XYZ file of C-alpha atoms in Angstrom:
361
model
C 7.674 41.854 -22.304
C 4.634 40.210 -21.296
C 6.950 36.569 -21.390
C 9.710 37.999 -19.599
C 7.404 39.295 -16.629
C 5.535 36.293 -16.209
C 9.105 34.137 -16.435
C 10.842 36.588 -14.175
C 7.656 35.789 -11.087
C 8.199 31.844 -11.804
C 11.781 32.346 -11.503
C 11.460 34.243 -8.020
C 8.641 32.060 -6.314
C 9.473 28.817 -7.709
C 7.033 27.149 -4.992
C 4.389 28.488 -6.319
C 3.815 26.470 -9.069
C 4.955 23.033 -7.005
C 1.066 23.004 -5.987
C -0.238 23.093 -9.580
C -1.884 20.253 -10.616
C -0.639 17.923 -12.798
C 0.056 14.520 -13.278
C 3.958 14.542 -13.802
C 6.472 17.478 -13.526
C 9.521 16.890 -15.219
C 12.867 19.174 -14.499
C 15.299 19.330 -18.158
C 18.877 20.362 -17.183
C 18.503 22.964 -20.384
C 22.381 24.102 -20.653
C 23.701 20.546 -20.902
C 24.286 18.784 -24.103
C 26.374 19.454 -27.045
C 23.492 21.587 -28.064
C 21.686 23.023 -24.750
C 18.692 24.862 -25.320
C 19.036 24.438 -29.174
C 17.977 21.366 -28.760
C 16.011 20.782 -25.323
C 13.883 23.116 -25.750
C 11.884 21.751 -29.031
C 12.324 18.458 -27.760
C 10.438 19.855 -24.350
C 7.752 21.152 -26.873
C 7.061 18.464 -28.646
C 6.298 16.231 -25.385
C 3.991 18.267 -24.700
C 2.263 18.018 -27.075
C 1.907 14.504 -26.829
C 0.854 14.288 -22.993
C -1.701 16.909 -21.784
C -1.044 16.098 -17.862
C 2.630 16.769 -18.096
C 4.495 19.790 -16.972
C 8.244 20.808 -17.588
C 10.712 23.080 -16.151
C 13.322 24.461 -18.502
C 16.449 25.329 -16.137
C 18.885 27.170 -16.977
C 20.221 30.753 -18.634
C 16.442 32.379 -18.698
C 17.724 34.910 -21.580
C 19.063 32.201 -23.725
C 15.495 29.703 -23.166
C 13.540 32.580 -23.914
C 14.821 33.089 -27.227
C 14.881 29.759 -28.097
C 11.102 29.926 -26.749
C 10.598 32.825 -29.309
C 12.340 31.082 -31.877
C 9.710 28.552 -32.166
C 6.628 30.758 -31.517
C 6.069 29.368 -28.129
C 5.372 31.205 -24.720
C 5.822 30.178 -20.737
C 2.923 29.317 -19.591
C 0.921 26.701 -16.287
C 2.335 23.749 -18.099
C 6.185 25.422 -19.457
C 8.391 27.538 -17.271
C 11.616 28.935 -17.105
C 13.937 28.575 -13.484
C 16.461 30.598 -13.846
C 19.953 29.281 -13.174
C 23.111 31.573 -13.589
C 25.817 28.056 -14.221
C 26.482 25.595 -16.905
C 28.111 22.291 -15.778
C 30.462 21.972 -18.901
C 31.675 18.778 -20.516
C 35.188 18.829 -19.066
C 33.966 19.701 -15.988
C 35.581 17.267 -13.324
C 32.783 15.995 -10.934
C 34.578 17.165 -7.884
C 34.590 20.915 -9.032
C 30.895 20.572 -10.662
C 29.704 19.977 -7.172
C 32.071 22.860 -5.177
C 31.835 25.499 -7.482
C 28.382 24.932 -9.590
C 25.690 25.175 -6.813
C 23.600 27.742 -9.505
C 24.174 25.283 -12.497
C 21.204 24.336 -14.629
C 21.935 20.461 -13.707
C 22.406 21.090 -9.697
C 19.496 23.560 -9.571
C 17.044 20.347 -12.154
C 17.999 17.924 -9.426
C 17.586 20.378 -6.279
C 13.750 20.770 -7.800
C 13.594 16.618 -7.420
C 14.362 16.840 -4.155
C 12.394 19.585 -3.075
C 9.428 18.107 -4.443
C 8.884 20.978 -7.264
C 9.497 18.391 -10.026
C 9.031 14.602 -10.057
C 11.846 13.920 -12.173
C 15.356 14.732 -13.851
C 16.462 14.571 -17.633
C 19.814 16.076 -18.657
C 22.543 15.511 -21.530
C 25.311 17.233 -19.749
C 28.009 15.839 -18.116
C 27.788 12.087 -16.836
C 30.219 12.120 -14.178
C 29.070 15.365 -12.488
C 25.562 14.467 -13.112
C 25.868 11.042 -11.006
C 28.142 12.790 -8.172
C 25.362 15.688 -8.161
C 22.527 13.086 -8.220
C 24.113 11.083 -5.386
C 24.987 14.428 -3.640
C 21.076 16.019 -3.307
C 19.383 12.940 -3.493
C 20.994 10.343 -1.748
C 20.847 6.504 -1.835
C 18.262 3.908 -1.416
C 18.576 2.255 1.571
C 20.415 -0.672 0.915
C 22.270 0.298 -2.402
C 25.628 1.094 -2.342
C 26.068 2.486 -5.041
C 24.257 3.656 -8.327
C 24.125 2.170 -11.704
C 23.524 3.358 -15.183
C 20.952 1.446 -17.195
C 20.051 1.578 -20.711
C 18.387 -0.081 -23.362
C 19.891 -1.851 -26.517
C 18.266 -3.806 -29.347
C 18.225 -7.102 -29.958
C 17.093 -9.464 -33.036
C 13.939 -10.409 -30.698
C 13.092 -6.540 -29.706
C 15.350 -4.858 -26.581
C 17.604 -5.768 -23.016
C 18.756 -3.547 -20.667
C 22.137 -3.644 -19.321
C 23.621 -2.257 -16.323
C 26.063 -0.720 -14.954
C 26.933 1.540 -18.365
C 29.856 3.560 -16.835
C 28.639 4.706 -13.079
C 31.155 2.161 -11.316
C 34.752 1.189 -12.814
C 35.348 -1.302 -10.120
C 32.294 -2.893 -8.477
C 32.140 -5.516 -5.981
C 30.546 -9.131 -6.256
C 27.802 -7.454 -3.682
C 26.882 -4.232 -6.111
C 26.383 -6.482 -9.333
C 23.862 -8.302 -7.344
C 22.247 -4.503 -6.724
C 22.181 -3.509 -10.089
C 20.464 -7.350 -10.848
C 18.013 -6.472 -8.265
C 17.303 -2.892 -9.578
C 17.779 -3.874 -13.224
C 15.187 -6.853 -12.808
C 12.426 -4.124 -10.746
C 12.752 -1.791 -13.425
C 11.831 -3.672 -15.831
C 9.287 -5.289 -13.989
C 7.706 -2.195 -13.569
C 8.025 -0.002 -17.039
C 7.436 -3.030 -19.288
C 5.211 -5.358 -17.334
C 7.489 -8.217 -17.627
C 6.569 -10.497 -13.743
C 9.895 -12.002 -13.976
C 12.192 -10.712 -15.738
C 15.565 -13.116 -16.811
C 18.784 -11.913 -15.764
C 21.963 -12.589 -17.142
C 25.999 -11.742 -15.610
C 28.015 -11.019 -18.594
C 31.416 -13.089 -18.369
C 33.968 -13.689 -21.016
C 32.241 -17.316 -21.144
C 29.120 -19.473 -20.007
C 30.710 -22.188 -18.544
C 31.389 -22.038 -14.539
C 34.984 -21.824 -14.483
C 35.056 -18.975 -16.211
C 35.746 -14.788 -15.032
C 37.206 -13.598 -12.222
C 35.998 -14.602 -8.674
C 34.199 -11.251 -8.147
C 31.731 -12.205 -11.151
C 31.596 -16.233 -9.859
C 30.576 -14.685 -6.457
C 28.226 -12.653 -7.872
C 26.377 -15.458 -9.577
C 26.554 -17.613 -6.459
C 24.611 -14.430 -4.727
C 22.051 -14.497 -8.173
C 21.537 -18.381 -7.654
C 20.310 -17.923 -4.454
C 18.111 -15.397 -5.159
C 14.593 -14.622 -5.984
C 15.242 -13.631 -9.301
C 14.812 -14.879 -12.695
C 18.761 -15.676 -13.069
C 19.837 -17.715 -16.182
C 23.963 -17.812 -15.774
C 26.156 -16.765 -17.450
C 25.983 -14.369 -21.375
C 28.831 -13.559 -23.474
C 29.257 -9.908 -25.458
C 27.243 -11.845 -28.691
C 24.728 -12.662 -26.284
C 23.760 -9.376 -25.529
C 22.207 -8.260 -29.446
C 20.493 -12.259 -29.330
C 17.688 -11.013 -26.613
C 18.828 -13.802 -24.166
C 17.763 -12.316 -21.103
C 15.800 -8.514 -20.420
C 18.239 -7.664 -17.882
C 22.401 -8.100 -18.298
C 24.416 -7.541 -15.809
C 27.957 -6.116 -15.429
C 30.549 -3.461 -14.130
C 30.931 0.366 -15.305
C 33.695 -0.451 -17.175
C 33.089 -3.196 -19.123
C 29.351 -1.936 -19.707
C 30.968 1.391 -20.972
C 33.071 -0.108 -23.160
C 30.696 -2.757 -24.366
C 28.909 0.361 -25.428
C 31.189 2.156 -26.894
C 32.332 -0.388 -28.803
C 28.376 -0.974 -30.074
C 28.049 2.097 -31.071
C 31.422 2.207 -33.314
C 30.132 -0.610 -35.087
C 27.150 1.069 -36.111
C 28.969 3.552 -37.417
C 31.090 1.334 -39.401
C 28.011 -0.650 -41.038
C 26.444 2.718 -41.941
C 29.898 4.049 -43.782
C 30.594 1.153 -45.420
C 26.870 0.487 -46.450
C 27.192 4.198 -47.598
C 30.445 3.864 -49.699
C 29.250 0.741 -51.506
C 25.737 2.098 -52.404
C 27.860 4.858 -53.790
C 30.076 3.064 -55.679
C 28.715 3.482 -59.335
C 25.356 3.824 -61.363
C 24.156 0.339 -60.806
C 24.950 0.719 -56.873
C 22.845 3.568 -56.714
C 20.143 1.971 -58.584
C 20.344 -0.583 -56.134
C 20.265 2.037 -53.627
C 16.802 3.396 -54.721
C 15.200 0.089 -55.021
C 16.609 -1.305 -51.089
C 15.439 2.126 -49.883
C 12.514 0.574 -47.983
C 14.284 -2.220 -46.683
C 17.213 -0.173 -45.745
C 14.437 2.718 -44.143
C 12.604 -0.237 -42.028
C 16.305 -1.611 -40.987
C 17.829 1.852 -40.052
C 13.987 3.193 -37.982
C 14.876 -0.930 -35.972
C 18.397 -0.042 -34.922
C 17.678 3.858 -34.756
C 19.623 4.653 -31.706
C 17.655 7.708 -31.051
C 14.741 5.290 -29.726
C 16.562 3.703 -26.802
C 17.991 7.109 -25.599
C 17.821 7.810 -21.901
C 19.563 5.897 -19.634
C 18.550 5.962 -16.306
C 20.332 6.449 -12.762
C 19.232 3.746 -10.410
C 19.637 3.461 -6.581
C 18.566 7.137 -6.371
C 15.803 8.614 -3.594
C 14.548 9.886 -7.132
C 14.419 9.915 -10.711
C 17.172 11.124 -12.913
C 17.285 10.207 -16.547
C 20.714 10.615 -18.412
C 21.000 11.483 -22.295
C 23.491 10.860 -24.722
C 25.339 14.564 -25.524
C 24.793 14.812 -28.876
C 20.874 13.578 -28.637
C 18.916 15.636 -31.477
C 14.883 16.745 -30.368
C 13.945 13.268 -31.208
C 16.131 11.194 -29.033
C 15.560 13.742 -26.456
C 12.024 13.392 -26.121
C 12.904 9.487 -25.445
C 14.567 10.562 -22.792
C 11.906 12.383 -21.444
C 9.253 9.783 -21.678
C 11.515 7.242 -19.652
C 11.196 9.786 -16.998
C 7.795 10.323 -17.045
C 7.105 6.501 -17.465
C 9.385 5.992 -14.422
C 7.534 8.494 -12.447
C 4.037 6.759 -13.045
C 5.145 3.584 -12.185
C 7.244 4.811 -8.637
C 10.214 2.998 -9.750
C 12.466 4.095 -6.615
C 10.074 2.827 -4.266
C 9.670 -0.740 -6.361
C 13.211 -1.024 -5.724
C 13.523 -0.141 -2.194
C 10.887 -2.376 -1.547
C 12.503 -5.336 -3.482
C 15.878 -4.825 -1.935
C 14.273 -4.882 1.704
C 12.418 -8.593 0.616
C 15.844 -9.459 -0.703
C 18.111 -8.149 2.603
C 15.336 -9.951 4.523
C 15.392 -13.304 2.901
C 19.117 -13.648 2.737
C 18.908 -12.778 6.617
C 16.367 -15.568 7.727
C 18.380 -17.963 5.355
């Protein structure tokens, strides 16, 4: 009882708490997700854990956090609360009707708190289309961007890149993949120190002559630019760690993912089957067990979940559906990360130097 009061006076007078201090505040779209608060919720617990100046919100259906909350012994409190919100944005949810009829979902309500100031950040798992629509919706564009881009992080034999635009634009002008090099390349700059880092435009070659004019005018715009642009990469390019930042539209990035992450799966059955295969397989098994450990904790995909929404007047973090607590909480640390380092403003800033120089030229 003594939960549900203190949840239920958080849940009226959300302002309340937006003057609490703390270093970050981070809003988690708790309903979305193949497995909502099943998930989210440990995953919220264990972050904080790990960072004593953080603060989250869990939004969504109070009734069902607070058991989840119960579930693993844990209580609201300064640093954890509950905002109620009535709606779930479901997976086959078209964006259009997310953002007519869903004003009281957990994933508007999360990105209404950005915007009002309550929370410093996003992080949700639901739905990727109504998430970016919503996103765009409340929180509006940088000046300058026209239109967002989804970034995340892949490894490579030499560590990680980041490639943009994951699925947020289908068709995208030669003008927006210069954008998403410009906000790809700040990023970057700013949550892994890296002054300058390379960029590359994915193309179906690295010679001149080759992709569609749209992707030769973007790398005319890339030349002339202040960034670190090395041409042209090709899809093998990408795993090689040729450049930090690559470059290309929604749907090529989306399927360039997609198609990664079938792979995967495909080495891991087949690696599976033969180990199976008979005694000495499985003795074999046993022996590669470290190797195989140190290979699979590399190319965990868990690690490099959290993809974020750039060209936002905020932060909003995207997770993969299925993400277990672990991958999750990567999720949640890209937002806080983001946060500390103001990565909206780094980019509006850049963008103006850019607009300007292209101007006087």
């Amino acid at each position: 009882m003594k939960v549900a009061f203190f949840v239920g006076n958080v849940c009226c007078g959300v302002s309340n708490f937006k003057h609490m201090k703390h270093t970050v505040t981070i809003a988690l779209d708790a309903m979305g997700g193949d497995h909502g608060p099943h998930v989210i919720v440990p995953s919220a617990l264990l972050i904080l854990k790990e960072n004593s100046d953080l603060k989250v919100i869990l939004v969504g259906d109070q009734d069902v956090i607070t058991q989840e909350l119960n579930r693993a012994g844990a209580t609201v409190g300064e640093r954890l609360v509950i905002q109620h919100a009535t709606q779930k944005v479901e997976m086959h949810d078209l964006p259009s009707f997310a953002l007519r009829n869903k004003k009281d979902s957990s994933m508007r309500v999360a990105i209404n708190l950005v915007k009002e100031g309550v929370a410093n950040a996003c992080v949700s798992a639901g739905n990727t289309g109504a998430l970016m629509a919503t996103a765009r919706f409340v929180l509006k564009m940088i000046s300058g961007v026209d239109r967002p881009a989804i970034i995340v992080s892949l490894p490579t034999i030499k560590g990680h890149t980041h490639a943009l635009d994951m699925g947020a634009n289908v068709d995208t002008s030669a003008e927006s993949l210069f954008e998403f090099a410009v906000m790809g390349s700040v990023l970057i700059n700013a949550v892994e120190n890296i002054k300058s880092p390379t960029v590359g435009l994915l193309n179906i070659g690295a010679e001149e002559i080759k992709g569609n004019e749209r992707v030769k005018e973007a790398a005319r715009l890339l030349e002339t630019s202040e960034l670190n642009y090395i041409g042209f990469v090709e899809g093998d390019d990408i795993f090689k760690g040729v450049a930090d930042v690559i470059v290309c539209d929604g749907f090529v990035g989306n399927v360039a993912l997609k198609t990664t992450e079938g792979v995967a799966q495909l080495i891991h059955h087949y690696m599976k089957q033969e180990f199976k295969r008979n005694l000495l397989t499985k003795i074999a098994g046993l022996i590669a067990l470290p190797v195989l450990r140190a290979f699979r904790e590399k190319i965990d995909h868990r690690r490099y979940n959290g993809a974020s929404l750039l060209g936002l007047q905020g932060i909003v973090v995207k997770s993969h559906g299925g993400a277990d607590k672990i991958a999750f909480a990567y999720a949640i640390r890209e937002a806080v990360l983001e946060v500390q380092k103001n990565v909206p403003q780094q980019i509006k800033t850049q963008l103006e130097s850019v607009l300007a120089q292209r101007q006087a030229v």
